[in-house]
């Protein structure tokens, strides 16, 4: 029973599943950390094929441990530049349980703010070199940060700490410092993915061996042409993906698949290969009889972001409307896709919306805004109830106002003419009136002034809540009809017409009763139709009660270690995955030479290509001049890339010029002109066209 309680307690601390990895790091002495060949004889090459899921998962673990060791060794070499903070107090945590569960609560001060997953070294002096980690009073001691709030930390220590010396550090002789070494968050998440029990292997079990007569059929551009004869007018497809036992027919209802003019405009400038990629995404959303992984090969400047963005838009707003997760190795890559989708959403809106800032889609920002809307004493429900009360019984509110004023200022009784202004007159005056301001705060407002004042103050807060709700609530929890009602109510609040009936109708919309930021964040994730995050952050979707993701789309998949791809690939109930990348580009960075030789940096995308997995090529490049694209096209794409039409135009003669390039050159030259580029302060530029050389001079 005690063992079961302790297991539950450690799970709540979020370190239970990764304890073997953390314990391994804790077991290294300082000499072990500095030994670059510690795991030289323990790391073997990761094979291309695997016999079982167990052998597949376990094949990455030695290289992962070695890479963690190399990362820590690299940090030791730059210790003098590592962020440092001073520890004020140390005391045992309520979860402290020797000999291994050495949890401590720490308060600290400094510019460095530790994050969950940080590995820190505890020293009695600020270290300038590795030898300083073995101080006169404290030998090599490291800790894992698993909780962080402001200046309060909860850490798991590699060894016992004498808390009696650090209950409240005052003397300079008993100083204690925390030095940042590295962050293990992604490594811990990968470890959990490799050691998860009962994980969803529906997608990953097809990755072990090359598929004979591969069922991963991909629509190529030439085959797609027959399906796309009505692409710009309808989305009625009857597709036969396979024949025989594994056939998958897809049919889109004519009523549900009509494409709006806005959507047709979005698709109008796609090339055939991009249309084929979007079509493949749609086909997966309608395929339920098997799990699959598809590859889209996107060399540089072939419109990957545009293709992914439109595919996500179709998956969210098209007839399928399936819950989709989009991942990428870095935040920058995630933001590029998110910005593209946000732009498409804004183009498709039936109403004007000036909320096109990318910050609106960040989960932390949305959580903060929704927390204000959900607040019981100042949020949506309170503001709405206040407006309805004011509209239904303004006399009672005015009586309370008078009573409060008398109590504060001893104002005498008002005459009977106070109530002579009718409510109808107040509302009519609001149409042309303004929010009144009093010259003296002690002056009593008339009934008309009071209603105007309250109406405007409550109305402004109510309008802010309305906009925030339809902007930040997941679309699955707020129908488009409710959004239209809110926009109508906003217009009525501005014009004050029919306010009595319309404000009361908003009672039908109820916001969730949530106050905790974590609960609000989980609510947004649970109800989101489209989620964009890094591959590492997708581990947050393993939260209990989270709605399953149907389709996973990974951008820059060829720059992602295969073991990292397993974090989202094992999400519960995941049906399909789409990997977009280019295995000819540089792979993921690996610090350890030992792990590099073991092909630890190889991506899942690259391995599947090596096994003969079919891939769809985005075959039109948009950025390079044909003479420049000739080399990469020949060396890496087997002459399969096509050059898109450029932006060149003819001048008065027969020479061509590109005004977009001229504008860029102008901006660069203008910036360089502020500095001396050589002794003469001149800037040179070269083009293969005479007009292009002349235009910047003009």
Tab-separated table of N, CA and C in Angstrom, residues 17-135:
chain	number	residue	atom	x	y	z
A	17	UNK	N	8.105	8.455	-14.777
A	17	UNK	CA	8.392	7.726	-16.009
A	17	UNK	C	9.822	7.928	-16.482
A	18	UNK	N	10.419	9.058	-16.127
A	18	UNK	CA	11.777	9.356	-16.590
A	18	UNK	C	12.832	9.116	-15.515
A	19	UNK	N	12.453	8.528	-14.384
A	19	UNK	CA	13.422	8.330	-13.308
A	19	UNK	C	14.632	7.494	-13.718
A	20	UNK	N	14.471	6.432	-14.529
A	20	UNK	CA	15.673	5.694	-14.940
A	20	UNK	C	16.693	6.571	-15.660
A	21	UNK	N	16.222	7.459	-16.538
A	21	UNK	CA	17.139	8.364	-17.239
A	21	UNK	C	17.769	9.350	-16.269
A	22	UNK	N	16.957	9.950	-15.399
A	22	UNK	CA	17.481	10.918	-14.431
A	22	UNK	C	18.467	10.247	-13.487
A	23	UNK	N	18.156	9.041	-13.048
A	23	UNK	CA	19.069	8.315	-12.159
A	23	UNK	C	20.388	8.005	-12.857
A	24	UNK	N	20.321	7.719	-14.157
A	24	UNK	CA	21.553	7.476	-14.914
A	24	UNK	C	22.427	8.719	-14.941
A	25	UNK	N	21.811	9.880	-15.184
A	25	UNK	CA	22.565	11.141	-15.188
A	25	UNK	C	23.139	11.417	-13.802
A	26	UNK	N	22.352	11.140	-12.754
A	26	UNK	CA	22.822	11.353	-11.388
A	26	UNK	C	23.984	10.426	-11.038
A	27	UNK	N	24.037	9.268	-11.680
A	27	UNK	CA	25.077	8.289	-11.339
A	27	UNK	C	26.445	8.654	-11.892
A	28	UNK	N	26.500	9.582	-12.842
A	28	UNK	CA	27.786	9.953	-13.424
A	28	UNK	C	28.582	10.812	-12.447
A	29	UNK	N	29.792	10.413	-12.202
A	29	UNK	CA	30.702	11.276	-11.448
A	29	UNK	C	31.207	12.377	-12.368
A	30	UNK	N	31.898	13.344	-11.798
A	30	UNK	CA	32.432	14.426	-12.625
A	30	UNK	C	33.429	13.873	-13.635
A	31	UNK	N	34.192	12.872	-13.237
A	31	UNK	CA	35.136	12.236	-14.162
A	31	UNK	C	34.396	11.531	-15.292
A	32	UNK	N	33.255	10.907	-14.962
A	32	UNK	CA	32.457	10.246	-16.004
A	32	UNK	C	31.919	11.260	-17.011
A	33	UNK	N	31.473	12.396	-16.499
A	33	UNK	CA	30.930	13.422	-17.392
A	33	UNK	C	31.998	13.921	-18.354
A	34	UNK	N	33.215	14.059	-17.878
A	34	UNK	CA	34.298	14.594	-18.696
A	34	UNK	C	34.922	13.544	-19.606
A	35	UNK	N	34.491	12.288	-19.476
A	35	UNK	CA	35.011	11.204	-20.308
A	35	UNK	C	34.175	11.101	-21.580
A	36	UNK	N	34.698	11.601	-22.687
A	36	UNK	CA	33.943	11.627	-23.946
A	36	UNK	C	33.703	10.234	-24.510
A	37	UNK	N	34.430	9.227	-24.043
A	37	UNK	CA	34.302	7.866	-24.572
A	37	UNK	C	33.614	6.938	-23.587
A	38	UNK	N	32.847	7.483	-22.677
A	38	UNK	CA	32.224	6.677	-21.626
A	38	UNK	C	31.328	5.586	-22.211
A	39	UNK	N	30.588	5.894	-23.291
A	39	UNK	CA	29.637	4.934	-23.861
A	39	UNK	C	30.080	4.424	-25.235
A	40	UNK	N	31.369	4.522	-25.506
A	40	UNK	CA	31.854	4.161	-26.836
A	40	UNK	C	31.530	2.716	-27.197
A	41	UNK	N	31.620	1.811	-26.239
A	41	UNK	CA	31.410	0.387	-26.508
A	41	UNK	C	29.981	-0.076	-26.215
A	42	UNK	N	29.095	0.871	-25.898
A	42	UNK	CA	27.728	0.493	-25.545
A	42	UNK	C	26.696	0.948	-26.575
A	43	UNK	N	27.127	1.784	-27.504
A	43	UNK	CA	26.206	2.312	-28.515
A	43	UNK	C	26.413	1.573	-29.826
A	44	UNK	N	25.348	0.993	-30.337
A	44	UNK	CA	25.401	0.276	-31.608
A	44	UNK	C	24.577	1.018	-32.657
A	45	UNK	N	24.854	0.714	-33.907
A	45	UNK	CA	24.158	1.383	-34.999
A	45	UNK	C	22.679	1.004	-35.004
A	46	UNK	N	21.846	2.000	-35.215
A	46	UNK	CA	20.400	1.778	-35.272
A	46	UNK	C	20.066	1.179	-36.635
A	47	UNK	N	19.438	0.010	-36.670
A	47	UNK	CA	19.164	-0.641	-37.964
A	47	UNK	C	18.069	0.066	-38.756
A	48	UNK	N	17.900	-0.372	-39.995
A	48	UNK	CA	16.843	0.184	-40.846
A	48	UNK	C	15.519	-0.544	-40.653
A	49	UNK	N	15.580	-1.821	-40.320
A	49	UNK	CA	14.368	-2.610	-40.106
A	49	UNK	C	14.409	-3.239	-38.720
A	50	UNK	N	13.234	-3.608	-38.224
A	50	UNK	CA	13.120	-4.137	-36.864
A	50	UNK	C	12.139	-5.298	-36.861
A	51	UNK	N	12.389	-6.240	-35.959
A	51	UNK	CA	11.545	-7.433	-35.900
A	51	UNK	C	10.329	-7.234	-35.012
A	52	UNK	N	10.485	-6.472	-33.926
A	52	UNK	CA	9.377	-6.255	-32.989
A	52	UNK	C	9.332	-4.797	-32.563
A	53	UNK	N	8.210	-4.398	-31.976
A	53	UNK	CA	8.086	-3.042	-31.459
A	53	UNK	C	9.065	-2.812	-30.319
A	54	UNK	N	9.296	-3.838	-29.512
A	54	UNK	CA	10.225	-3.691	-28.385
A	54	UNK	C	11.630	-3.406	-28.877
A	55	UNK	N	12.089	-4.168	-29.861
A	55	UNK	CA	13.437	-3.931	-30.393
A	55	UNK	C	13.530	-2.572	-31.070
A	56	UNK	N	12.446	-2.136	-31.679
A	56	UNK	CA	12.417	-0.820	-32.321
A	56	UNK	C	12.606	0.287	-31.291
A	57	UNK	N	11.842	0.248	-30.213
A	57	UNK	CA	11.923	1.282	-29.183
A	57	UNK	C	13.275	1.262	-28.477
A	58	UNK	N	13.753	0.072	-28.143
A	58	UNK	CA	14.988	-0.039	-27.364
A	58	UNK	C	16.227	0.331	-28.174
A	59	UNK	N	16.131	0.308	-29.496
A	59	UNK	CA	17.313	0.582	-30.318
A	59	UNK	C	17.800	2.018	-30.181
A	60	UNK	N	16.916	2.935	-29.762
A	60	UNK	CA	17.298	4.346	-29.656
A	60	UNK	C	17.882	4.702	-28.284
A	61	UNK	N	17.643	3.875	-27.281
A	61	UNK	CA	17.973	4.263	-25.908
A	61	UNK	C	19.471	4.474	-25.690
A	62	UNK	N	20.377	3.555	-26.118
A	62	UNK	CA	21.811	3.815	-25.898
A	62	UNK	C	22.286	5.125	-26.530
A	63	UNK	N	21.836	5.398	-27.742
A	63	UNK	CA	22.243	6.644	-28.405
A	63	UNK	C	21.665	7.860	-27.694
A	64	UNK	N	20.448	7.734	-27.168
A	64	UNK	CA	19.829	8.846	-26.440
A	64	UNK	C	20.608	9.159	-25.170
A	65	UNK	N	21.014	8.129	-24.444
A	65	UNK	CA	21.801	8.337	-23.224
A	65	UNK	C	23.151	8.955	-23.571
A	66	UNK	N	23.791	8.470	-24.623
A	66	UNK	CA	25.081	9.019	-25.036
A	66	UNK	C	24.948	10.477	-25.478
A	67	UNK	N	23.875	10.809	-26.178
A	67	UNK	CA	23.655	12.195	-26.601
A	67	UNK	C	23.428	13.098	-25.397
A	68	UNK	N	22.714	12.596	-24.386
A	68	UNK	CA	22.526	13.359	-23.147
A	68	UNK	C	23.862	13.595	-22.464
A	69	UNK	N	24.707	12.566	-22.455
A	69	UNK	CA	26.046	12.696	-21.865
A	69	UNK	C	26.875	13.729	-22.620
A	70	UNK	N	26.815	13.703	-23.949
A	70	UNK	CA	27.573	14.666	-24.753
A	70	UNK	C	27.059	16.081	-24.540
A	71	UNK	N	25.762	16.233	-24.374
A	71	UNK	CA	25.175	17.551	-24.123
A	71	UNK	C	25.662	18.111	-22.794
A	72	UNK	N	25.713	17.254	-21.777
A	72	UNK	CA	26.199	17.693	-20.468
A	72	UNK	C	27.685	18.024	-20.522
A	73	UNK	N	28.454	17.232	-21.230
A	73	UNK	CA	29.882	17.509	-21.389
A	73	UNK	C	30.101	18.844	-22.084
A	74	UNK	N	29.312	19.131	-23.101
A	74	UNK	CA	29.423	20.412	-23.802
A	74	UNK	C	29.133	21.576	-22.867
A	75	UNK	N	28.157	21.409	-21.983
A	75	UNK	CA	27.828	22.468	-21.021
A	75	UNK	C	28.976	22.700	-20.051
A	76	UNK	N	29.649	21.639	-19.672
A	76	UNK	CA	30.776	21.771	-18.746
A	76	UNK	C	31.902	22.596	-19.361
A	77	UNK	N	32.060	22.502	-20.665
A	77	UNK	CA	33.134	23.231	-21.323
A	77	UNK	C	32.862	24.737	-21.375
A	78	UNK	N	31.612	25.131	-21.171
A	78	UNK	CA	31.240	26.550	-21.193
A	78	UNK	C	30.684	26.994	-19.847
A	79	UNK	N	31.192	26.413	-18.783
A	79	UNK	CA	30.639	26.647	-17.453
A	79	UNK	C	30.785	28.097	-17.007
A	80	UNK	N	31.837	28.768	-17.432
A	80	UNK	CA	32.063	30.147	-16.989
A	80	UNK	C	30.986	31.100	-17.495
A	81	UNK	N	30.300	30.729	-18.576
A	81	UNK	CA	29.254	31.578	-19.142
A	81	UNK	C	27.852	31.122	-18.758
A	82	UNK	N	27.756	30.104	-17.914
A	82	UNK	CA	26.452	29.543	-17.553
A	82	UNK	C	25.692	30.479	-16.625
A	83	UNK	N	24.368	30.614	-16.783
A	83	UNK	CA	23.551	31.426	-15.870
A	83	UNK	C	23.627	30.880	-14.445
A	84	UNK	N	23.646	31.801	-13.488
A	84	UNK	CA	23.794	31.427	-12.078
A	84	UNK	C	22.817	32.223	-11.233
A	85	UNK	N	22.329	31.615	-10.164
A	85	UNK	CA	21.511	32.336	-9.190
A	85	UNK	C	21.907	31.903	-7.786
A	86	UNK	N	21.583	32.746	-6.825
A	86	UNK	CA	21.928	32.461	-5.429
A	86	UNK	C	20.739	31.820	-4.726
A	87	UNK	N	21.013	30.779	-3.969
A	87	UNK	CA	19.979	30.075	-3.211
A	87	UNK	C	19.913	30.657	-1.807
A	88	UNK	N	18.698	31.000	-1.379
A	88	UNK	CA	18.496	31.615	-0.066
A	88	UNK	C	18.186	30.585	1.009
A	89	UNK	N	17.289	29.654	0.707
A	89	UNK	CA	16.919	28.633	1.693
A	89	UNK	C	16.759	27.286	1.005
A	90	UNK	N	17.008	26.229	1.776
A	90	UNK	CA	16.807	24.857	1.323
A	90	UNK	C	16.150	24.080	2.451
A	91	UNK	N	15.053	23.406	2.146
A	91	UNK	CA	14.407	22.554	3.146
A	91	UNK	C	13.825	21.326	2.462
A	92	UNK	N	13.676	20.262	3.223
A	92	UNK	CA	13.159	19.024	2.655
A	92	UNK	C	11.701	19.192	2.248
A	93	UNK	N	11.343	18.586	1.131
A	93	UNK	CA	9.967	18.640	0.644
A	93	UNK	C	9.113	17.610	1.375
A	94	UNK	N	7.802	17.775	1.297
A	94	UNK	CA	6.898	16.807	1.917
A	94	UNK	C	6.984	15.458	1.218
A	95	UNK	N	7.524	15.437	-0.002
A	95	UNK	CA	7.696	14.183	-0.737
A	95	UNK	C	9.104	13.623	-0.589
A	96	UNK	N	9.861	14.171	0.324
A	96	UNK	CA	11.228	13.713	0.567
A	96	UNK	C	11.201	12.291	1.124
A	97	UNK	N	11.930	11.388	0.472
A	97	UNK	CA	11.964	9.994	0.923
A	97	UNK	C	13.271	9.328	0.571
A	98	UNK	N	14.274	9.425	1.450
A	98	UNK	CA	15.565	8.780	1.195
A	98	UNK	C	15.380	7.269	0.983
A	99	UNK	N	16.269	6.598	0.254
A	99	UNK	CA	17.546	7.152	-0.217
A	99	UNK	C	17.510	7.775	-1.619
A	100	UNK	N	16.401	7.589	-2.386
A	100	UNK	CA	16.402	8.062	-3.771
A	100	UNK	C	15.501	9.257	-4.015
A	101	UNK	N	14.405	9.349	-3.287
A	101	UNK	CA	13.464	10.451	-3.514
A	101	UNK	C	13.890	11.677	-2.715
A	102	UNK	N	15.003	12.262	-3.138
A	102	UNK	CA	15.590	13.391	-2.405
A	102	UNK	C	15.028	14.700	-2.958
A	103	UNK	N	13.779	14.971	-2.615
A	103	UNK	CA	13.103	16.188	-3.055
A	103	UNK	C	13.319	17.303	-2.040
A	104	UNK	N	13.637	18.504	-2.557
A	104	UNK	CA	13.880	19.662	-1.693
A	104	UNK	C	13.148	20.872	-2.260
A	105	UNK	N	12.698	21.740	-1.352
A	105	UNK	CA	12.106	23.023	-1.721
A	105	UNK	C	13.151	24.107	-1.545
A	106	UNK	N	13.315	24.929	-2.577
A	106	UNK	CA	14.397	25.909	-2.610
A	106	UNK	C	13.823	27.277	-2.943
A	107	UNK	N	14.303	28.299	-2.248
A	107	UNK	CA	14.024	29.686	-2.638
A	107	UNK	C	15.321	30.311	-3.120
A	108	UNK	N	15.234	31.133	-4.138
A	108	UNK	CA	16.443	31.656	-4.755
A	108	UNK	C	16.213	33.068	-5.255
A	109	UNK	N	17.283	33.722	-5.656
A	109	UNK	CA	17.219	35.070	-6.186
A	109	UNK	C	18.292	35.211	-7.259
A	110	UNK	N	17.936	35.903	-8.344
A	110	UNK	CA	18.884	36.099	-9.434
A	110	UNK	C	18.161	36.347	-10.739
A	111	UNK	N	18.900	36.737	-11.757
A	111	UNK	CA	18.303	37.024	-13.060
A	111	UNK	C	17.945	35.750	-13.819
A	112	UNK	N	18.641	34.672	-13.543
A	112	UNK	CA	18.339	33.390	-14.180
A	112	UNK	C	17.090	32.795	-13.543
A	113	UNK	N	16.097	32.486	-14.375
A	113	UNK	CA	14.841	31.900	-13.900
A	113	UNK	C	14.802	30.438	-14.331
A	114	UNK	N	15.017	29.496	-13.417
A	114	UNK	CA	15.022	28.073	-13.783
A	114	UNK	C	13.671	27.622	-14.329
A	115	UNK	N	13.720	26.730	-15.301
A	115	UNK	CA	12.525	26.154	-15.904
A	115	UNK	C	12.430	24.676	-15.547
A	116	UNK	N	11.217	24.153	-15.614
A	116	UNK	CA	11.034	22.726	-15.377
A	116	UNK	C	11.848	21.946	-16.404
A	117	UNK	N	12.623	20.974	-15.939
A	117	UNK	CA	13.476	20.192	-16.812
A	117	UNK	C	14.923	20.633	-16.798
A	118	UNK	N	15.226	21.761	-16.152
A	118	UNK	CA	16.614	22.221	-16.066
A	118	UNK	C	17.426	21.288	-15.179
A	119	UNK	N	18.633	21.010	-15.614
A	119	UNK	CA	19.602	20.299	-14.783
A	119	UNK	C	20.570	21.341	-14.251
A	120	UNK	N	20.671	21.451	-12.930
A	120	UNK	CA	21.503	22.477	-12.307
A	120	UNK	C	22.554	21.822	-11.421
A	121	UNK	N	23.644	22.534	-11.222
A	121	UNK	CA	24.687	22.120	-10.283
A	121	UNK	C	24.629	23.033	-9.071
A	122	UNK	N	24.739	22.467	-7.885
A	122	UNK	CA	24.739	23.229	-6.640
A	122	UNK	C	26.173	23.351	-6.158
A	123	UNK	N	26.627	24.595	-5.991
A	123	UNK	CA	28.010	24.852	-5.596
A	123	UNK	C	28.056	25.914	-4.508
A	124	UNK	N	29.175	25.961	-3.784
A	124	UNK	CA	29.332	26.973	-2.743
A	124	UNK	C	30.041	28.213	-3.251
A	125	UNK	N	30.501	28.194	-4.508
A	125	UNK	CA	31.102	29.367	-5.141
A	125	UNK	C	30.596	29.450	-6.578
A	126	UNK	N	30.665	30.649	-7.141
A	126	UNK	CA	30.306	30.784	-8.549
A	126	UNK	C	31.418	30.170	-9.396
A	127	UNK	N	31.103	29.114	-10.148
A	127	UNK	CA	32.166	28.391	-10.862
A	127	UNK	C	32.668	29.147	-12.090
A	128	UNK	N	33.962	29.120	-12.262
A	128	UNK	CA	34.593	29.670	-13.455
A	128	UNK	C	35.151	28.567	-14.348
A	129	UNK	N	35.296	27.376	-13.772
A	129	UNK	CA	35.773	26.228	-14.524
A	129	UNK	C	35.179	24.966	-13.915
A	130	UNK	N	35.409	23.833	-14.546
A	130	UNK	CA	34.814	22.573	-14.094
A	130	UNK	C	35.288	22.202	-12.703
A	131	UNK	N	36.542	22.487	-12.373
A	131	UNK	CA	37.080	22.114	-11.060
A	131	UNK	C	36.322	22.772	-9.922
A	132	UNK	N	35.696	23.914	-10.175
A	132	UNK	CA	34.969	24.614	-9.112
A	132	UNK	C	33.686	23.894	-8.710
A	133	UNK	N	33.257	22.900	-9.511
A	133	UNK	CA	32.084	22.113	-9.120
A	133	UNK	C	32.394	21.194	-7.948
A	134	UNK	N	33.657	20.933	-7.725
A	134	UNK	CA	34.093	20.217	-6.526
A	134	UNK	C	34.632	21.252	-5.548
A	135	UNK	N	33.717	21.918	-4.834
A	135	UNK	CA	34.099	22.989	-3.929
A	135	UNK	C	34.675	22.480	-2.627
